[in-house]
Short mmCIF file of C-alpha atoms in Angstrom, two decimals:
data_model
loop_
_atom_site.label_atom_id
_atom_site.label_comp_id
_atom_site.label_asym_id
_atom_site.label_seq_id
_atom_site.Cartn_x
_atom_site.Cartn_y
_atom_site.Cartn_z
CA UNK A 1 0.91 -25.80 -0.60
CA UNK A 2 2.15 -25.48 3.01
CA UNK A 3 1.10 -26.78 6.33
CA UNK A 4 -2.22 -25.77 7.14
CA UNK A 5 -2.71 -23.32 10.32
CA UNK A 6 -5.22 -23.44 12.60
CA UNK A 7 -7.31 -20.03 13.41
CA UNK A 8 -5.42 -19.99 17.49
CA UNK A 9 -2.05 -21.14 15.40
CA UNK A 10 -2.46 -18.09 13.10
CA UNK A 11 -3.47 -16.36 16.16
CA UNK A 12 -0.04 -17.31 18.33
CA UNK A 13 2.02 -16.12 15.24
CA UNK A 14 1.11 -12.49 15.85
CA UNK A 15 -0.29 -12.30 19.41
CA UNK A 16 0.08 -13.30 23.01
CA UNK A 17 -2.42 -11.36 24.17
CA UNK A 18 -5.85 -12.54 22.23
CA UNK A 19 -9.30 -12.14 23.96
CA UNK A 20 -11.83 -13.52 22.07
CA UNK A 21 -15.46 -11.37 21.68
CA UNK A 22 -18.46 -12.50 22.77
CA UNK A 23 -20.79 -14.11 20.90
CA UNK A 24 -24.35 -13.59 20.76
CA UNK A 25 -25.92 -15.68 17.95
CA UNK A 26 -29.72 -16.67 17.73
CA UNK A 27 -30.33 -20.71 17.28
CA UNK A 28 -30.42 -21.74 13.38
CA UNK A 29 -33.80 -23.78 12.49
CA UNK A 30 -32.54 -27.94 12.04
CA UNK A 31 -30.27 -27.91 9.07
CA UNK A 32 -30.20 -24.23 8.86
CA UNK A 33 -32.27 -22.02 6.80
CA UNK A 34 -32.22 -24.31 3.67
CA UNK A 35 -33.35 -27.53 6.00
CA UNK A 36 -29.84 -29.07 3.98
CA UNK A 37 -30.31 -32.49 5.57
CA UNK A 38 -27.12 -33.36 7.52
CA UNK A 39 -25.92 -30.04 7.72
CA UNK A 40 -26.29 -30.27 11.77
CA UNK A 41 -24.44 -33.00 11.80
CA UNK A 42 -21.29 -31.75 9.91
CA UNK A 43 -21.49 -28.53 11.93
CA UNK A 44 -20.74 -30.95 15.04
CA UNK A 45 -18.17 -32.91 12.98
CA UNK A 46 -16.48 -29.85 12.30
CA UNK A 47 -16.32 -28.23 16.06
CA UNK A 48 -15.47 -31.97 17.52
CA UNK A 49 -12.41 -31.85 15.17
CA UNK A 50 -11.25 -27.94 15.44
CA UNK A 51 -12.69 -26.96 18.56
CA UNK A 52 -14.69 -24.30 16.92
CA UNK A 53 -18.17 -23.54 17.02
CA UNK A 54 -17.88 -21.40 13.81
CA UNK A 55 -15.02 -20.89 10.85
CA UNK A 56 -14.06 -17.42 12.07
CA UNK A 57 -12.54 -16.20 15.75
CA UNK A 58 -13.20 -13.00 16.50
CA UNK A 59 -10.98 -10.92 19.58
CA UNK A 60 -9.06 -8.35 20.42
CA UNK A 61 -5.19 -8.65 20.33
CA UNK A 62 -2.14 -6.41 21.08
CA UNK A 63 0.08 -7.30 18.39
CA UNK A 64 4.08 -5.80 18.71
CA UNK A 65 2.89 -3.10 20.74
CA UNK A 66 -0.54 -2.13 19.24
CA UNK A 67 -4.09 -2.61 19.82
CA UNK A 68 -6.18 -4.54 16.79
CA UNK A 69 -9.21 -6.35 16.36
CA UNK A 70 -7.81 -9.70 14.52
CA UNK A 71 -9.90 -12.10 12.85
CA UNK A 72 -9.06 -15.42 11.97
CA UNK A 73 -10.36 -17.83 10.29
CA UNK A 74 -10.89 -21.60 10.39
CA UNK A 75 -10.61 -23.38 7.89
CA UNK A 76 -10.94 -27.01 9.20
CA UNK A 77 -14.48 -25.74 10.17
CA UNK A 78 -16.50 -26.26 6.51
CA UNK A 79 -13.57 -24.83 4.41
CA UNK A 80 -13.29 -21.69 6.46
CA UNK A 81 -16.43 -21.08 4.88
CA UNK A 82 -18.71 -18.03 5.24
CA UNK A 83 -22.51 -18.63 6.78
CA UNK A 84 -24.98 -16.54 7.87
CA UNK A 85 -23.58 -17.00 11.68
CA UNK A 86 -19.90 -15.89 10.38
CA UNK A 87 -21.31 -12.67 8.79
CA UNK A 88 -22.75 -12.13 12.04
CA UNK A 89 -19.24 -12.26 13.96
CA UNK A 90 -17.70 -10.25 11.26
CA UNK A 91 -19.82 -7.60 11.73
CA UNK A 92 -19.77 -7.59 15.09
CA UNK A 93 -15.53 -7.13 15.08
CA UNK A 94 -16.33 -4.12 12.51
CA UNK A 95 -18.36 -3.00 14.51
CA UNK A 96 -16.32 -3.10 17.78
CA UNK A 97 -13.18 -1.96 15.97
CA UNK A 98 -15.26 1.36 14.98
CA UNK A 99 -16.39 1.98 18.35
CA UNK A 100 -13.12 1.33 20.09
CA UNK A 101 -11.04 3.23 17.13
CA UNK A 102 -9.46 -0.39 16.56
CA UNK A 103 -7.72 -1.29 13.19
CA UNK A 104 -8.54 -4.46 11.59
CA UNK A 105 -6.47 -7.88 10.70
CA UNK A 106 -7.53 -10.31 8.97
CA UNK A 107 -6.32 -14.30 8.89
CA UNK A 108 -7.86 -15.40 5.97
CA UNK A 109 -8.00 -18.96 5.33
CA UNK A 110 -11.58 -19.91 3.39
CA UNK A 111 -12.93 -21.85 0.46
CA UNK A 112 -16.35 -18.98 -0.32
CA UNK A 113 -19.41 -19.13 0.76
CA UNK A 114 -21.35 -22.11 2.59
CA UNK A 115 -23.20 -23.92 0.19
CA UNK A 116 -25.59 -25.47 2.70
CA UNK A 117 -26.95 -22.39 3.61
CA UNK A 118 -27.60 -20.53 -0.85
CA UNK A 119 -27.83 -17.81 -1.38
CA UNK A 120 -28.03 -16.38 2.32
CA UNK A 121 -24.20 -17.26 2.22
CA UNK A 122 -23.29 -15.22 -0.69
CA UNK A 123 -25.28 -12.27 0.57
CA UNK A 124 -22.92 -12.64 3.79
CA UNK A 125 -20.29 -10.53 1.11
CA UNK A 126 -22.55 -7.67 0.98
CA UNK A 127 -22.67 -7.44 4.68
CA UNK A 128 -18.98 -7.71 4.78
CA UNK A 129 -18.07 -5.31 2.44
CA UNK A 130 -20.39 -2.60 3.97
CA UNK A 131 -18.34 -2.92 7.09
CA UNK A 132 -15.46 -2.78 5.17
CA UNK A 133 -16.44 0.34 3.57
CA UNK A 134 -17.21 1.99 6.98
CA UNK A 135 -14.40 1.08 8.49
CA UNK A 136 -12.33 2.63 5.43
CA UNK A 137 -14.23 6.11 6.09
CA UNK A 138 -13.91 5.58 9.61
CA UNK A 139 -10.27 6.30 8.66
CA UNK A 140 -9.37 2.76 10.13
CA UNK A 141 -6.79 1.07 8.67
CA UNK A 142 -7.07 -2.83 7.53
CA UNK A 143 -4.66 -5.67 6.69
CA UNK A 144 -4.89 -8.86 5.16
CA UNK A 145 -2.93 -12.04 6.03
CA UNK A 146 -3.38 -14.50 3.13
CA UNK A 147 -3.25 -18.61 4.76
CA UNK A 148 -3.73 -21.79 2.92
CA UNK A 149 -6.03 -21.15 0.95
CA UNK A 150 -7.59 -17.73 0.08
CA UNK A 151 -10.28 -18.11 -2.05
CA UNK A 152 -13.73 -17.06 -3.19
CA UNK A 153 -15.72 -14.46 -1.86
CA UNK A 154 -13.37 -14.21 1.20
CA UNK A 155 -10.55 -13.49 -0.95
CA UNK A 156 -12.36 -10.97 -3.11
CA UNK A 157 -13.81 -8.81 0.47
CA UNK A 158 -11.56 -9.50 3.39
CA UNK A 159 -8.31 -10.34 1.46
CA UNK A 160 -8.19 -7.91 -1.72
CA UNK A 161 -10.29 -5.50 0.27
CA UNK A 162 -7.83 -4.93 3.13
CA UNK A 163 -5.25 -1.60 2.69
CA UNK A 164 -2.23 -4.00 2.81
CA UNK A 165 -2.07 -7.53 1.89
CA UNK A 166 0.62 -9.86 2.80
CA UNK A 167 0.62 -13.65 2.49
CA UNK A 168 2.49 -16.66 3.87
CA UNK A 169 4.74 -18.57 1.43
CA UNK A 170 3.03 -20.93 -1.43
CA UNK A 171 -0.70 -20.16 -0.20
CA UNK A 172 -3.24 -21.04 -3.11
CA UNK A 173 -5.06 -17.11 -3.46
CA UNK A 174 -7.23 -16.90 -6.22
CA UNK A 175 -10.80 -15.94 -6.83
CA UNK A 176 -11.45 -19.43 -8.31
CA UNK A 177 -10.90 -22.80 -5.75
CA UNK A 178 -8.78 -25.55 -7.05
CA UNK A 179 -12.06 -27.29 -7.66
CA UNK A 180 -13.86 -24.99 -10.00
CA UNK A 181 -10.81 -23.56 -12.53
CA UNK A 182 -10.88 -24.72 -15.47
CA UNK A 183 -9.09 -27.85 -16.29
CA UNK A 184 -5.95 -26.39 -18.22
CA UNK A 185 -5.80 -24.13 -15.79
CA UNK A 186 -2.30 -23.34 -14.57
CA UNK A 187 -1.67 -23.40 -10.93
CA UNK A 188 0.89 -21.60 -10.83
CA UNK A 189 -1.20 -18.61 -11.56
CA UNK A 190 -3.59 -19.29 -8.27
CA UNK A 191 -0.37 -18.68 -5.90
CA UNK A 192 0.77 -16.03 -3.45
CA UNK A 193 3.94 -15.28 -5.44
CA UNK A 194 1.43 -14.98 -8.87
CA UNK A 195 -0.81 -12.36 -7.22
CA UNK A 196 2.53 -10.62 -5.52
CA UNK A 197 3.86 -10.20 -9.59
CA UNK A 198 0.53 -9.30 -10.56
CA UNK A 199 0.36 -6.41 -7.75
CA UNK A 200 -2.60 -7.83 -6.04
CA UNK A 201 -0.83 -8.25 -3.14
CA UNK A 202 2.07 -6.51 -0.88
CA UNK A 203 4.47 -9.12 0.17
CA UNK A 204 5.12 -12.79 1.02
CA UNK A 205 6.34 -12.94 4.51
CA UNK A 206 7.62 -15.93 6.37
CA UNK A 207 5.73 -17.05 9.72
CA UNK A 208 8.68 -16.45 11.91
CA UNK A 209 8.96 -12.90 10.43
CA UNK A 210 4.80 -12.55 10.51
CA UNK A 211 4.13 -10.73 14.18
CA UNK A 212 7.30 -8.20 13.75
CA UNK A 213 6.19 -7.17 9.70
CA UNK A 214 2.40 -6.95 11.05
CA UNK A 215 3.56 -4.98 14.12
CA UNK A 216 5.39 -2.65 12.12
CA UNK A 217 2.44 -1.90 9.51
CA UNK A 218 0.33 -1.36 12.49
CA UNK A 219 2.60 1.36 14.00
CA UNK A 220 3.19 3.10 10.82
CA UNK A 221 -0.65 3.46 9.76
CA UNK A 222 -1.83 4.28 13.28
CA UNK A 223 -0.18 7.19 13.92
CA UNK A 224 -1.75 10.42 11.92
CA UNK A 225 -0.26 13.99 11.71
CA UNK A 226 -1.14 17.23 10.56
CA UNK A 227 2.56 18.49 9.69
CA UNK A 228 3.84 18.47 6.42
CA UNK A 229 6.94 16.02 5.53
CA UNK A 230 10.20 18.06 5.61
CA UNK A 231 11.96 17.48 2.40
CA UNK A 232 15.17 15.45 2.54
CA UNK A 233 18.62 17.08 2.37
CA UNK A 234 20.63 16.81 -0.62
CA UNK A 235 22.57 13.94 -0.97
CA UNK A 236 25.00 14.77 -4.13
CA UNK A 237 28.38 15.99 -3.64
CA UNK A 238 28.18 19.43 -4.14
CA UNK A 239 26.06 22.10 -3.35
CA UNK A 240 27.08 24.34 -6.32
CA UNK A 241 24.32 25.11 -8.86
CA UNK A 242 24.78 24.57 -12.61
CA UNK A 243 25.79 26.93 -14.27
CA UNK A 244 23.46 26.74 -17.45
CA UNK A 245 20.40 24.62 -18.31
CA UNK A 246 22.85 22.12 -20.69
CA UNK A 247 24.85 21.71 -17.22
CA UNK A 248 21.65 20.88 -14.97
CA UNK A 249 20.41 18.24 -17.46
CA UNK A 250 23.81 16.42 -17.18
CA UNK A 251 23.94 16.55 -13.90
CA UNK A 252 20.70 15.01 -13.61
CA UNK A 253 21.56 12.00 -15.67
CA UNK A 254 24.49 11.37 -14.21
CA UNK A 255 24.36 7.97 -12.83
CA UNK A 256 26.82 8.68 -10.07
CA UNK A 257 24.15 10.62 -8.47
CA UNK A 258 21.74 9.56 -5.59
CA UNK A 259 18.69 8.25 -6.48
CA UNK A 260 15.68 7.55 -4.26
CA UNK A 261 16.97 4.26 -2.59
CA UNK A 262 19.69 6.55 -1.26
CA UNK A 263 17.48 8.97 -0.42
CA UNK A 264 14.95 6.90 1.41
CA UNK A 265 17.56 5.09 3.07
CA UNK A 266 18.42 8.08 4.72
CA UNK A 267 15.64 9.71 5.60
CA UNK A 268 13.73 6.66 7.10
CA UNK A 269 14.86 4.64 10.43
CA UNK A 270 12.58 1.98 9.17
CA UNK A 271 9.85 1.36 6.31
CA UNK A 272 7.78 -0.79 4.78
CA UNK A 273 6.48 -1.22 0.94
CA UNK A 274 3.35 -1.61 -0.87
CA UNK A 275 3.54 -3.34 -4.11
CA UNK A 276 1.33 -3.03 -7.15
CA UNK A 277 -1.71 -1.32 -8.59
CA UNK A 278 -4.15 -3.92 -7.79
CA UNK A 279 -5.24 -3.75 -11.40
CA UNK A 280 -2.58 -6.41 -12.39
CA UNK A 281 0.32 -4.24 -12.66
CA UNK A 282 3.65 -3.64 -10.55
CA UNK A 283 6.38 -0.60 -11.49
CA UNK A 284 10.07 -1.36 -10.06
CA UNK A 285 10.62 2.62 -10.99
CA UNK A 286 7.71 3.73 -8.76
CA UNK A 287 8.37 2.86 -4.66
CA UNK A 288 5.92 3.17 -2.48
CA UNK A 289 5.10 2.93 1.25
CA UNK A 290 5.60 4.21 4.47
CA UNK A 291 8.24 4.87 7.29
CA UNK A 292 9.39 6.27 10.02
CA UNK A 293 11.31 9.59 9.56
CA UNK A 294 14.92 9.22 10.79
CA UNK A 295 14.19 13.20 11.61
CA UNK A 296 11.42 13.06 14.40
CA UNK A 297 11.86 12.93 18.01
CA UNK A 298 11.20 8.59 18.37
CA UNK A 299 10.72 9.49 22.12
CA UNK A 300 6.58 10.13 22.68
CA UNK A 301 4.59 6.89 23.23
CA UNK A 302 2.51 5.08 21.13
CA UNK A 303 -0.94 5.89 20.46
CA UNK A 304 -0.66 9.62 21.89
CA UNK A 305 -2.12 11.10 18.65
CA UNK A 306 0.95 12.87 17.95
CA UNK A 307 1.51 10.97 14.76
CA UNK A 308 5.03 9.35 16.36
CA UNK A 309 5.57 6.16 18.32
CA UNK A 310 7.78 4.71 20.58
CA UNK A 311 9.42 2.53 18.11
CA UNK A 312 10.85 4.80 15.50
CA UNK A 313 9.23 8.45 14.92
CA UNK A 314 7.31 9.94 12.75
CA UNK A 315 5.30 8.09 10.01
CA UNK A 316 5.24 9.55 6.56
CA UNK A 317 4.32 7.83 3.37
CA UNK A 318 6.49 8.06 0.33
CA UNK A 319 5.74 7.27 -3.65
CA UNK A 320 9.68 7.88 -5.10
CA UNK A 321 10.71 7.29 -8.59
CA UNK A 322 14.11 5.63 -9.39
CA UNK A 323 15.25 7.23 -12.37
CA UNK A 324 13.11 5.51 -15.15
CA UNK A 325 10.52 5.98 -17.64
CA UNK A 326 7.11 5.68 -15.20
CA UNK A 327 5.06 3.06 -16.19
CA UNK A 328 0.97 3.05 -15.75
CA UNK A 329 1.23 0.86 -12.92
CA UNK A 330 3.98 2.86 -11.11
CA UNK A 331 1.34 5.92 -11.25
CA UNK A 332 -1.50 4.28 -10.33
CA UNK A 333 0.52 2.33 -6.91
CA UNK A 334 1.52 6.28 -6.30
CA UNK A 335 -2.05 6.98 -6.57
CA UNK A 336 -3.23 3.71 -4.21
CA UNK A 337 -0.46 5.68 -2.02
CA UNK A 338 -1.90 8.79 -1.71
CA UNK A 339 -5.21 7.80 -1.05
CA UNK A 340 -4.34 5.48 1.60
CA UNK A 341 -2.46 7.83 3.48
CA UNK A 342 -5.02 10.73 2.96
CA UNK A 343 -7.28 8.57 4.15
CA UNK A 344 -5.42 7.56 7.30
CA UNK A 345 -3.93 11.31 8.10
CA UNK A 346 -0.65 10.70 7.18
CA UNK A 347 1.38 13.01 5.77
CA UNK A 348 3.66 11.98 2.07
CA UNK A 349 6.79 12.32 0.97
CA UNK A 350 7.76 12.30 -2.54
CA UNK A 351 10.40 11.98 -5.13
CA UNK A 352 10.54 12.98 -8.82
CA UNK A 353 13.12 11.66 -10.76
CA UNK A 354 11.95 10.35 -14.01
CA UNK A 355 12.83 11.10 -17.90
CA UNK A 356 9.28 10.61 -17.92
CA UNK A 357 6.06 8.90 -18.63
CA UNK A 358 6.36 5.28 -20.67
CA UNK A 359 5.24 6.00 -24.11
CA UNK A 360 6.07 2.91 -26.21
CA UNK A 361 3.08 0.59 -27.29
CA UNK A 362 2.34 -1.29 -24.18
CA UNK A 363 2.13 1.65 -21.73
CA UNK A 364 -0.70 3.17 -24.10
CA UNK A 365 -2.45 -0.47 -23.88
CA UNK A 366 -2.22 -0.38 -20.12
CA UNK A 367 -3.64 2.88 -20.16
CA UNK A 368 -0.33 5.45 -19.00
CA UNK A 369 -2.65 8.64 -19.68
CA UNK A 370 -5.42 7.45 -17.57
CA UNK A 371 -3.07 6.28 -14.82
CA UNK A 372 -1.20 9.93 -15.19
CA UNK A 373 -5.05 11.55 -15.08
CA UNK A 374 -5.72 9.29 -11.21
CA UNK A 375 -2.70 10.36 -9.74
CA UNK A 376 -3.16 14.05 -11.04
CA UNK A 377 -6.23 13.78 -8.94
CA UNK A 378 -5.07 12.26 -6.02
CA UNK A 379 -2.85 14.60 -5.86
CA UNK A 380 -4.76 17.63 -5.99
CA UNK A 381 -7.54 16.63 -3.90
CA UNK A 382 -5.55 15.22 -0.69
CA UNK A 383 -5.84 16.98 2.59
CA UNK A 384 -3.20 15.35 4.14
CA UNK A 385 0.20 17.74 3.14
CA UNK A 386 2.29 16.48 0.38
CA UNK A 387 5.86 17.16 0.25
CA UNK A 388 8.14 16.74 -2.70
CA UNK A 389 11.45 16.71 -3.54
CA UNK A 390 12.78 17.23 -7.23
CA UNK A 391 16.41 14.89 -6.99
CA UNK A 392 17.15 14.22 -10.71
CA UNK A 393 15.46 14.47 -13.78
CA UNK A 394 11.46 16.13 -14.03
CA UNK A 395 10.71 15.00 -17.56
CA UNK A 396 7.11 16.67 -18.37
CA UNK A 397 3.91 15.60 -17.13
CA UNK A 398 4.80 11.74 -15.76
CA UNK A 399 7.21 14.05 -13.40
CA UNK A 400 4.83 16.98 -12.42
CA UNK A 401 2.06 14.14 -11.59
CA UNK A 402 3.83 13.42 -8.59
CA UNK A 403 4.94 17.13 -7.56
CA UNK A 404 2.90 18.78 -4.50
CA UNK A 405 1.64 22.17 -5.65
CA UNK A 406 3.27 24.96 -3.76
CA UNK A 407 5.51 22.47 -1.90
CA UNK A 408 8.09 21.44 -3.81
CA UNK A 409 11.94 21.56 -3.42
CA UNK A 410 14.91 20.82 -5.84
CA UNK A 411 18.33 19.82 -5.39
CA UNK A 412 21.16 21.11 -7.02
CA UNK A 413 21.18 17.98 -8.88
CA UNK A 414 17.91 18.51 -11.08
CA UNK A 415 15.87 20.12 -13.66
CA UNK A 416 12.51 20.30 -14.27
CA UNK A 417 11.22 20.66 -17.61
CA UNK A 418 8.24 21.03 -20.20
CA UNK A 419 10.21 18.66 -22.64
CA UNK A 420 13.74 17.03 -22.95
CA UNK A 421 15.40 19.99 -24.34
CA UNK A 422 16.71 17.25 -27.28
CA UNK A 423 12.82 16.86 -28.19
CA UNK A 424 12.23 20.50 -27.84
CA UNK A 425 14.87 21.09 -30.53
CA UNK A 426 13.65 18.08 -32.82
CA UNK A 427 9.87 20.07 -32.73
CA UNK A 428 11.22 23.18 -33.19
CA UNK A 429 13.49 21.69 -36.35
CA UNK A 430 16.35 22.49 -34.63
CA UNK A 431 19.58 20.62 -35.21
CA UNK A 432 20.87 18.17 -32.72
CA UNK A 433 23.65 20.37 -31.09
CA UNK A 434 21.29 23.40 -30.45
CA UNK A 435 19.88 21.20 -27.88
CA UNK A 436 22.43 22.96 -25.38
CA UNK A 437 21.21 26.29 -26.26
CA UNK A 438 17.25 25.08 -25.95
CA UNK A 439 17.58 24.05 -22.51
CA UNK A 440 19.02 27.32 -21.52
CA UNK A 441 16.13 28.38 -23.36
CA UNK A 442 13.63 26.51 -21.23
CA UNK A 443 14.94 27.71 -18.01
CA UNK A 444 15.23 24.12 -16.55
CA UNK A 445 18.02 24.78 -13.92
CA UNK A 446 17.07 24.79 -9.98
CA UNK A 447 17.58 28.13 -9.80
CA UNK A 448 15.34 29.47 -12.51
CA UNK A 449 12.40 27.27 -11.12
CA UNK A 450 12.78 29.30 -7.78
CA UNK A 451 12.62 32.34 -9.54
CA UNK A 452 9.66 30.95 -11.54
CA UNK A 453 7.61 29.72 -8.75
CA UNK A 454 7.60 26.28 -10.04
CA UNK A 455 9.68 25.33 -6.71
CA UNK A 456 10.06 26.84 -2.92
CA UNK A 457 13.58 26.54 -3.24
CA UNK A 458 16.67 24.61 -3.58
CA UNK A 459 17.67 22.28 -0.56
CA UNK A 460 21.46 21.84 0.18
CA UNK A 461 23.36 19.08 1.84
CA UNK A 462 22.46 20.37 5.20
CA UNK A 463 18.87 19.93 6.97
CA UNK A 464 17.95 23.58 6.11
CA UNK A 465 16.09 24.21 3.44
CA UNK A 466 16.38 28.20 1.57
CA UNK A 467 15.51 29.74 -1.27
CA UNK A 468 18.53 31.04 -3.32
CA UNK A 469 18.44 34.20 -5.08
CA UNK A 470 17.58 34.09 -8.55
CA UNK A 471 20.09 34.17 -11.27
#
């Protein structure tokens, strides 16, 4: 467990510039609306010792740049607790952040729901989650900070609710508090590093790093754009096209070529990743996030609408595979992707490179056609443009899930195919060394998806972009 922050120490991590909201609350009947007997009385205990009045602050804060509404709770105040009076202030800094077109942080340090006050507490989740909801379709974006500890009904609205979740080192998150698990619990499970493996949250970030990694997420999900991601230049060595389908498939395996790493490294100026499926799953093959496109003009101000900002360009999300067989998770985080960004007006960048969707035992467990299924329709119902970019192998469905219909672009260094042309032979009874011929057969080279329509055209290793003829 670390050192507990206060809500203003939270605050002074990510802000010098914090104005609280007003607050206009009604008077609670003595002991509140359950007449708990001393419950006045540790209400005063609880503001003499933390200064507060109630276990969240409410305000608006410029944090690295951007405007946000940040809420932070207290949890020397009852446990961080929620009451009837906290859903009140919650709802009014939804409400404020709609009306001033205002993303939302939240510092969430709580314990659940007030027990002095029933079940009017626990309802205090419904009217937080409604304001989460409209503040989703107001196209708003929302983080989570995760403090010591994250817990209960706060962790299961405000915390797993929010678009990105990060958490300070060795915070307790878990839906259970330490006092209710069961007794051979393990704690290790109920930690920020346990939910980060799990995929339930984005990443642990240190305090001192807290104000620039929040400032950064801010930038990149504030700044919508209508223009379709230009697909990266080709990063292998040559610009040649294979000459047969054998040829292409080779060259795609290769592993001296570039994979996405590469290929995000030099296409971004700076990015940041979401992790996991937030169904208990996480995909090293599958990266996700968003960044700023080394490509646009970093020079227009923030907040102009232009979709660019001051401190690095253009902000395009990106889902990129690495290479590997795609596991469930890795297409349902691409999914979580595309939604977020479609949502937000941002347009998405990205690359297919896989042999593949996972097909031993435990991807059919997890559910790999299902997953396949969600990002097939995120896919095809987004109306923010999707750009892709074929760099190595297209293996089949678990490739074409992530390709954007009508946009997408191959390098010299790919195929894209129906089926490995060495399973294509084994269906077809074929002998192992007519799997050669059976590629040329399946017409898998960059060139012969052009003339297919399966791709615009074939990028080179300059920042144009052209159709070759067919042949």
């Amino acid at each position: 467990m670390t050192d507990r922050l206060s809500a203003r120490e939270a605050i002074a991590l990510l802000s010098d510039d914090f104005h609280q909201l007003p607050v206009a609350e009604g008077a609670y009947a003595p002991d509140g609306p359950l007449a708990w007997q001393g419950y006045d009385a540790s209400r005063a205990r609880a503001t003499e010792r933390t200064g507060e009045d109630e276990s969240v602050v409410c305000g608006r804060a410029r944090i690295d740049g951007t405007p946000a509404v940040l809420i932070a709770f207290e949890f020397g105040f009852l446990g961080g607790s929620l009451g009837e009076r906290t859903g009140d202030r919650l709802e009014a800094a939804y409400t404020y952040a709609r009306a001033h077109r205002l993303p939302v942080v939240s510092l969430v340090a709580t314990g659940g729901s007030r027990m002095q006050e029933g079940m009017l507490a626990l309802t205090q989740l419904q009217r937080v989650a409604r304001q989460s909801a409209l503040t989703r379709a107001a196209g708003l974006p929302q983080l989570a900070v995760l403090r010591d500890p994250t817990t209960g009904g706060g962790w299961a609205t405000l915390g797993a609710g929010a678009d990105v979740v990060l958490a300070l080192p060795g915070v307790q998150v878990g839906f259970a508090g330490s006092r209710v698990r069961p007794p051979d619990a393990d704690p290790a499970a109920y930690t920020a590093q346990a939910q980060l493996a799990a995929g339930a949250i984005d990443a642990v970030v240190r305090p001192q790093e807290l104000r620039e990694t929040v400032g950064l997420w801010l930038a990149l999900l504030t700044a919508p754009s209508t223009e379709p991601a230009p697909p990266p230049p080709a990063l292998g060595t040559s610009d040649r096209l294979p000459d047969t389908g054998w040829s292409a498939v080779q060259r795609a395996r290769s592993p001296e070529r570039p994979r996405a790493q590469a290929y995000l490294d030099a296409y971004f100026t700076r990015r940041s990743a979401i992790g996991g499926d937030r169904c208990g799953g996480t995909d090293d093959g599958m990266l996700c996030g968003f960044g700023f496109s080394s490509g646009s003009d970093s020079r227009s101000a923030s907040g102009s609408g232009s979709g660019e900002h001051a401190v690095g360009g253009r902000a395009i999300a990106y889902a990129a595979q690495t290479g590997t067989a795609t596991r469930p998770a890795g297409y349902r985080t691409a999914s979580r992707l595309i939604r977020l960004a479609d949502r937000l007006g941002i347009p998405v960048l990205t690359l297919v490179d896989t042999p593949g969707a996972a097909n031993d035992a435990e991807a059919e467990r997890q559910g790999v056609g299902a997953a396949i299924a969600e990002l097939f329709g995120a896919v095809a119902t987004a109306r923010t443009p999707l750009t892709t970019l074929l760099i190595g192998e297209g293996g089949s469905g678990g490739a074409l899930a992530l390709a954007a219909p009508g946009n997408t672009w191959a390098t010299p260094d790919s195929y894209f195919s129906v089926i490995a042309p060495e399973l294509a032979a084994a269906i077809l009874k074929r002998p192992p060394e007519e799997a050669p011929g059976t590629a040329d057969q399946l017409r898998v080279r960059p060139q012969d998806l052009v003339a297919l329509g399966v791709v615009r055209g074939i990028v080179s290793g300059g920042a144009a972009t052209s159709p070759p003829p067919p042949g």
